Short mmCIF file of C-alpha atoms in Angstrom, two decimals:
data_model
loop_
_atom_site.label_atom_id
_atom_site.label_comp_id
_atom_site.label_asym_id
_atom_site.label_seq_id
_atom_site.Cartn_x
_atom_site.Cartn_y
_atom_site.Cartn_z
CA MET Z 228 -0.01 0.14 -0.26
CA PRO Z 229 1.44 3.19 -0.76
CA VAL Z 230 1.98 5.57 1.87
CA GLY Z 231 0.21 8.95 1.41
CA THR Z 232 1.47 12.47 2.07
CA CYS Z 233 0.20 15.24 4.58
CA GLU Z 234 -1.60 16.64 1.42
CA ASP Z 235 -3.40 13.49 0.74
CA SER Z 236 -3.80 13.06 4.71
CA ALA Z 237 -5.45 16.55 4.59
CA VAL Z 238 -7.69 16.27 1.34
CA VAL Z 239 -9.08 12.66 3.31
CA ILE Z 240 -9.89 14.35 6.35
CA LEU Z 241 -11.72 17.30 4.31
CA VAL Z 242 -13.51 14.82 2.74
CA ALA Z 243 -14.60 12.96 5.71
CA GLN Z 244 -15.61 16.21 7.21
CA THR Z 245 -17.48 17.37 4.29
CA ASP Z 246 -19.46 14.08 4.52
CA ARG Z 247 -20.26 14.70 8.32
CA ASP Z 248 -21.22 17.72 7.28
CA THR Z 249 -23.57 16.98 5.00
CA ALA Z 250 -24.81 13.28 6.03
CA HIS Z 251 -27.31 15.06 8.78
CA PRO Z 252 -28.93 18.20 7.34
CA PRO Z 253 -31.03 20.58 9.15
CA THR Z 254 -34.26 19.35 10.01
CA GLU Z 255 -35.71 22.56 8.46
CA TYR Z 256 -33.98 21.89 5.06
CA SER Z 257 -36.10 21.02 2.05
CA ILE Z 258 -34.48 17.59 0.76
CA PRO Z 259 -34.53 18.65 -3.49
CA PRO Z 260 -34.76 15.78 -5.92
CA ALA Z 261 -31.95 14.21 -6.68
CA ILE Z 262 -30.36 14.77 -10.36
CA LYS Z 263 -27.71 12.94 -11.51
CA THR Z 264 -24.62 14.01 -12.78
CA ALA Z 265 -23.36 15.25 -16.21
CA TYR Z 266 -20.27 16.41 -17.00
CA LYS Z 267 -20.24 18.78 -19.70
CA PRO Z 268 -17.97 21.91 -21.89
CA PHE Z 269 -18.42 25.20 -21.34
CA TRP Z 270 -18.57 27.22 -24.41
CA TRP Z 271 -17.46 30.79 -25.13
CA ASN Z 272 -20.03 31.48 -27.69
CA THR Z 273 -23.17 29.95 -28.05
CA GLN Z 274 -26.27 30.07 -29.75
CA TYR Z 275 -27.48 32.64 -26.69
CA SER Z 276 -24.68 34.75 -27.60
CA ILE Z 277 -24.08 34.70 -31.08
CA SER Z 278 -23.69 38.38 -33.05
CA ASN Z 279 -26.98 37.76 -35.04
CA GLN Z 280 -29.21 39.62 -32.40
CA THR Z 281 -32.59 38.51 -33.90
CA ALA Z 282 -31.45 35.18 -33.94
CA GLN Z 283 -30.04 35.14 -30.40
CA ASP Z 284 -33.72 37.09 -29.22
CA GLU Z 285 -35.34 33.94 -30.59
CA PHE Z 286 -33.21 31.82 -28.91
CA TRP Z 287 -33.74 33.41 -25.65
CA ASP Z 288 -36.99 33.70 -26.04
CA ALA Z 289 -38.05 30.35 -26.72
CA ILE Z 290 -37.18 29.51 -22.98
CA HIS Z 291 -39.87 28.61 -20.48
CA TRP Z 292 -38.64 29.07 -17.38
CA SER Z 293 -42.51 28.14 -16.06
CA HIS Z 294 -41.56 24.51 -17.32
CA GLY Z 295 -39.87 24.39 -13.70
CA MET Z 296 -43.35 24.85 -12.23
CA ILE Z 297 -44.20 21.04 -10.72
CA THR Z 298 -46.69 19.60 -8.52
CA ARG Z 299 -46.39 16.88 -6.25
CA ASP Z 300 -48.72 15.09 -3.73
CA LYS Z 301 -48.28 17.44 -0.24
CA LYS Z 302 -48.30 14.62 2.00
CA TRP Z 303 -44.85 13.91 0.25
CA ALA Z 304 -43.48 17.18 0.09
CA GLU Z 305 -43.80 17.24 3.83
CA SER Z 306 -42.06 14.20 4.39
CA GLN Z 307 -39.01 15.93 2.64
CA ASN Z 308 -39.71 18.89 4.35
CA TRP Z 309 -40.40 20.85 1.05
CA PRO Z 310 -42.20 24.40 1.62
CA ASP Z 311 -45.69 25.02 2.14
CA THR Z 312 -47.20 26.47 -1.12
CA MET Z 313 -50.46 27.12 -3.05
CA ASP Z 314 -52.63 24.39 -4.06
CA LEU Z 315 -53.00 22.78 -7.58
CA PRO Z 316 -56.14 24.08 -8.21
CA SER Z 317 -57.33 21.61 -10.11
CA ASP Z 318 -56.37 18.43 -7.14
CA HIS Z 319 -56.49 20.15 -3.68
CA SER Z 320 -54.33 17.17 -2.55
CA LYS Z 321 -51.08 18.11 -4.29
CA GLY Z 322 -48.69 21.32 -4.21
CA VAL Z 323 -46.72 23.64 -6.74
CA TRP Z 324 -43.48 24.60 -6.48
CA LEU Z 325 -41.03 26.12 -8.66
CA LEU Z 326 -37.48 24.47 -9.43
CA GLU Z 327 -35.06 26.83 -8.36
CA ALA Z 328 -32.58 26.58 -11.34
CA TYR Z 329 -35.57 27.49 -13.54
CA HIS Z 330 -36.19 30.45 -11.26
CA GLU Z 331 -32.33 31.67 -12.05
CA ILE Z 332 -33.42 31.51 -15.59
CA HIS Z 333 -36.18 33.44 -15.25
CA CYS Z 334 -34.55 36.36 -13.29
CA LEU Z 335 -31.50 35.90 -15.97
CA GLN Z 336 -34.11 36.60 -18.66
CA ILE Z 337 -34.95 39.76 -17.23
CA LEU Z 338 -31.88 41.29 -16.69
CA ARG Z 339 -30.92 40.40 -20.30
CA GLU Z 340 -34.07 42.48 -21.47
CA VAL Z 341 -33.46 45.43 -19.37
CA THR Z 342 -29.40 45.16 -20.18
CA LYS Z 343 -30.09 45.53 -24.02
CA THR Z 344 -32.47 48.41 -23.21
CA GLY Z 345 -29.26 49.99 -21.80
CA LEU Z 346 -26.46 49.11 -24.31
CA GLY Z 347 -27.98 52.17 -27.03
CA GLY Z 348 -25.20 53.54 -27.95
CA GLN Z 349 -22.06 51.41 -26.37
CA PRO Z 350 -19.38 50.53 -28.43
CA SER Z 351 -19.93 46.29 -30.08
CA THR Z 352 -17.20 44.89 -27.41
CA ILE Z 353 -19.33 46.21 -24.88
CA GLU Z 354 -22.51 44.65 -26.38
CA LYS Z 355 -20.33 40.92 -27.27
CA HIS Z 356 -18.98 40.69 -23.54
CA VAL Z 357 -22.49 41.37 -22.02
CA GLY Z 358 -23.63 38.64 -24.05
CA HIS Z 359 -20.52 36.17 -23.19
CA CYS Z 360 -21.48 37.07 -19.68
CA LEU Z 361 -25.19 36.16 -19.76
CA ASN Z 362 -24.73 33.48 -21.65
CA THR Z 363 -21.76 32.34 -19.34
CA ILE Z 364 -23.82 32.57 -16.25
CA LEU Z 365 -27.12 30.60 -18.43
CA GLN Z 366 -24.30 27.90 -18.72
CA VAL Z 367 -23.48 27.68 -14.79
CA ILE Z 368 -27.22 28.08 -14.32
CA ILE Z 369 -27.57 24.60 -16.14
CA CYS Z 370 -24.83 22.77 -15.16
CA HIS Z 371 -26.04 23.30 -11.35
CA ALA Z 372 -29.17 22.30 -12.15
CA ASP Z 373 -30.67 23.56 -8.77
CA SER Z 374 -33.44 21.57 -7.91
CA THR Z 375 -34.16 22.86 -4.77
CA PRO Z 376 -38.32 23.31 -4.82
CA LEU Z 377 -39.23 27.04 -4.11
CA ARG Z 378 -42.66 27.78 -2.44
CA VAL Z 379 -45.19 29.49 -4.98
CA THR Z 380 -48.38 31.85 -3.86
CA GLY Z 381 -50.75 32.64 -6.21
CA MET Z 382 -48.45 34.62 -8.56
CA ALA Z 383 -45.54 34.89 -6.88
CA VAL Z 384 -42.62 32.82 -5.39
CA GLU Z 385 -41.51 32.54 -2.20
CA ARG Z 386 -37.89 31.77 -1.37
CA ASN Z 387 -37.21 34.51 1.29
CA GLY Z 388 -34.89 32.40 4.07
CA GLN Z 389 -35.40 29.13 2.72
CA LEU Z 390 -32.29 27.10 4.12
CA ARG Z 391 -29.95 25.91 1.28
CA GLN Z 392 -27.05 23.57 0.91
CA CYS Z 393 -24.07 26.15 -0.25
CA LYS Z 394 -20.36 25.72 -0.45
CA ASP Z 395 -18.54 27.68 1.53
CA TRP Z 396 -17.79 31.04 -0.05
CA GLU Z 397 -15.14 31.88 2.77
CA ALA Z 398 -13.21 29.17 2.15
CA LEU Z 399 -12.94 29.55 -1.45
CA ARG Z 400 -12.08 33.34 -0.88
CA SER Z 401 -9.27 31.92 1.76
CA TYR Z 402 -8.32 29.55 -1.10
CA ALA Z 403 -8.41 33.15 -3.90
CA SER Z 404 -6.02 34.90 -1.32
CA GLU Z 405 -3.67 32.37 0.02
CA TYR Z 406 -2.53 31.80 -4.07
CA SER Z 407 -3.38 35.41 -5.70
CA ALA Z 408 -2.18 36.31 -8.61
CA CYS Z 409 -1.83 40.24 -7.37
CA TYR Z 410 -4.44 40.59 -10.86
CA THR Z 411 -6.15 43.77 -11.25
CA PRO Z 412 -8.07 44.91 -14.55
CA LEU Z 413 -8.02 48.66 -13.72
CA VAL Z 414 -4.49 49.37 -14.53
CA GLU Z 415 -3.85 50.86 -17.92
CA GLY Z 416 -1.16 49.11 -19.73
CA ASN Z 417 0.32 47.58 -22.91
CA THR Z 418 1.08 44.14 -22.19
CA ALA Z 419 -0.57 41.77 -19.58
CA ALA Z 420 2.01 41.77 -17.14
CA ASP Z 421 1.04 45.02 -16.34
CA HIS Z 422 -2.14 43.99 -14.67
CA PHE Z 423 0.04 41.75 -12.23
CA GLY Z 424 1.73 42.85 -8.92
CA ASN Z 425 -1.15 44.69 -7.97
CA CYS Z 426 -2.53 42.70 -4.91
CA ASP Z 427 -6.23 43.37 -3.38
CA ASN Z 428 -7.46 43.38 0.25
CA GLY Z 429 -10.30 40.73 -0.71
CA ASP Z 430 -13.11 40.64 -2.87
CA GLY Z 431 -15.34 42.77 -1.23
CA ILE Z 432 -18.04 40.72 -0.62
CA VAL Z 433 -19.81 41.02 2.70
CA ALA Z 434 -21.89 38.85 4.20
CA MET Z 435 -25.86 38.98 3.02
CA VAL Z 436 -28.22 40.30 5.55
CA SER Z 437 -32.23 40.07 4.72
CA GLN Z 438 -33.63 43.67 4.04
CA PRO Z 439 -36.99 44.52 4.03
CA LYS Z 440 -38.86 43.74 0.49
CA PRO Z 441 -39.08 47.16 -1.65
CA ASP Z 442 -42.13 48.86 -1.90
CA LYS Z 443 -44.49 48.34 -5.45
#
């Protein structure tokens, strides 16, 4: 049996700790439907970011976020600790939920429409960059395929305060800090090297705190 290094041991310990942390989730955690894993390449440019704006619009407009509105038996949902939700109008023994990934796509579609309105007069490079960013976020949403069930109330979706299983951002930030390349996009220079050598003091992201809903 080969001898493992200290780093190998640390990985094993970390995996074991992660398994312990996720083996028994909190009682208030809604158990999402299990979705199989798939490995997919991410593309810099797809049909959702092509330069032909008319064709691009057709692909985005063809996305139906409402496809993620599902119905399940309420007693079964209760056994999975799903949040209380509205009844299916045709069958009060069933509830209606929206899968989180489709909610995210809905938000992305709204952001895209608002962004298109504000792009008037901007250089074509900005428009292409925006298209690339939206395309990237769409691929991330599809990749993660978050199946968390969200509570539906009439015409609204309620997700405020619902517990999620997340990766630890602080751990990711610490890793980025430890191995920082000291890169900044704000330095003007003629070479790639001009962007390096300026370390920051962190990513600037603060812990999110619940705020009152904005007035309609």
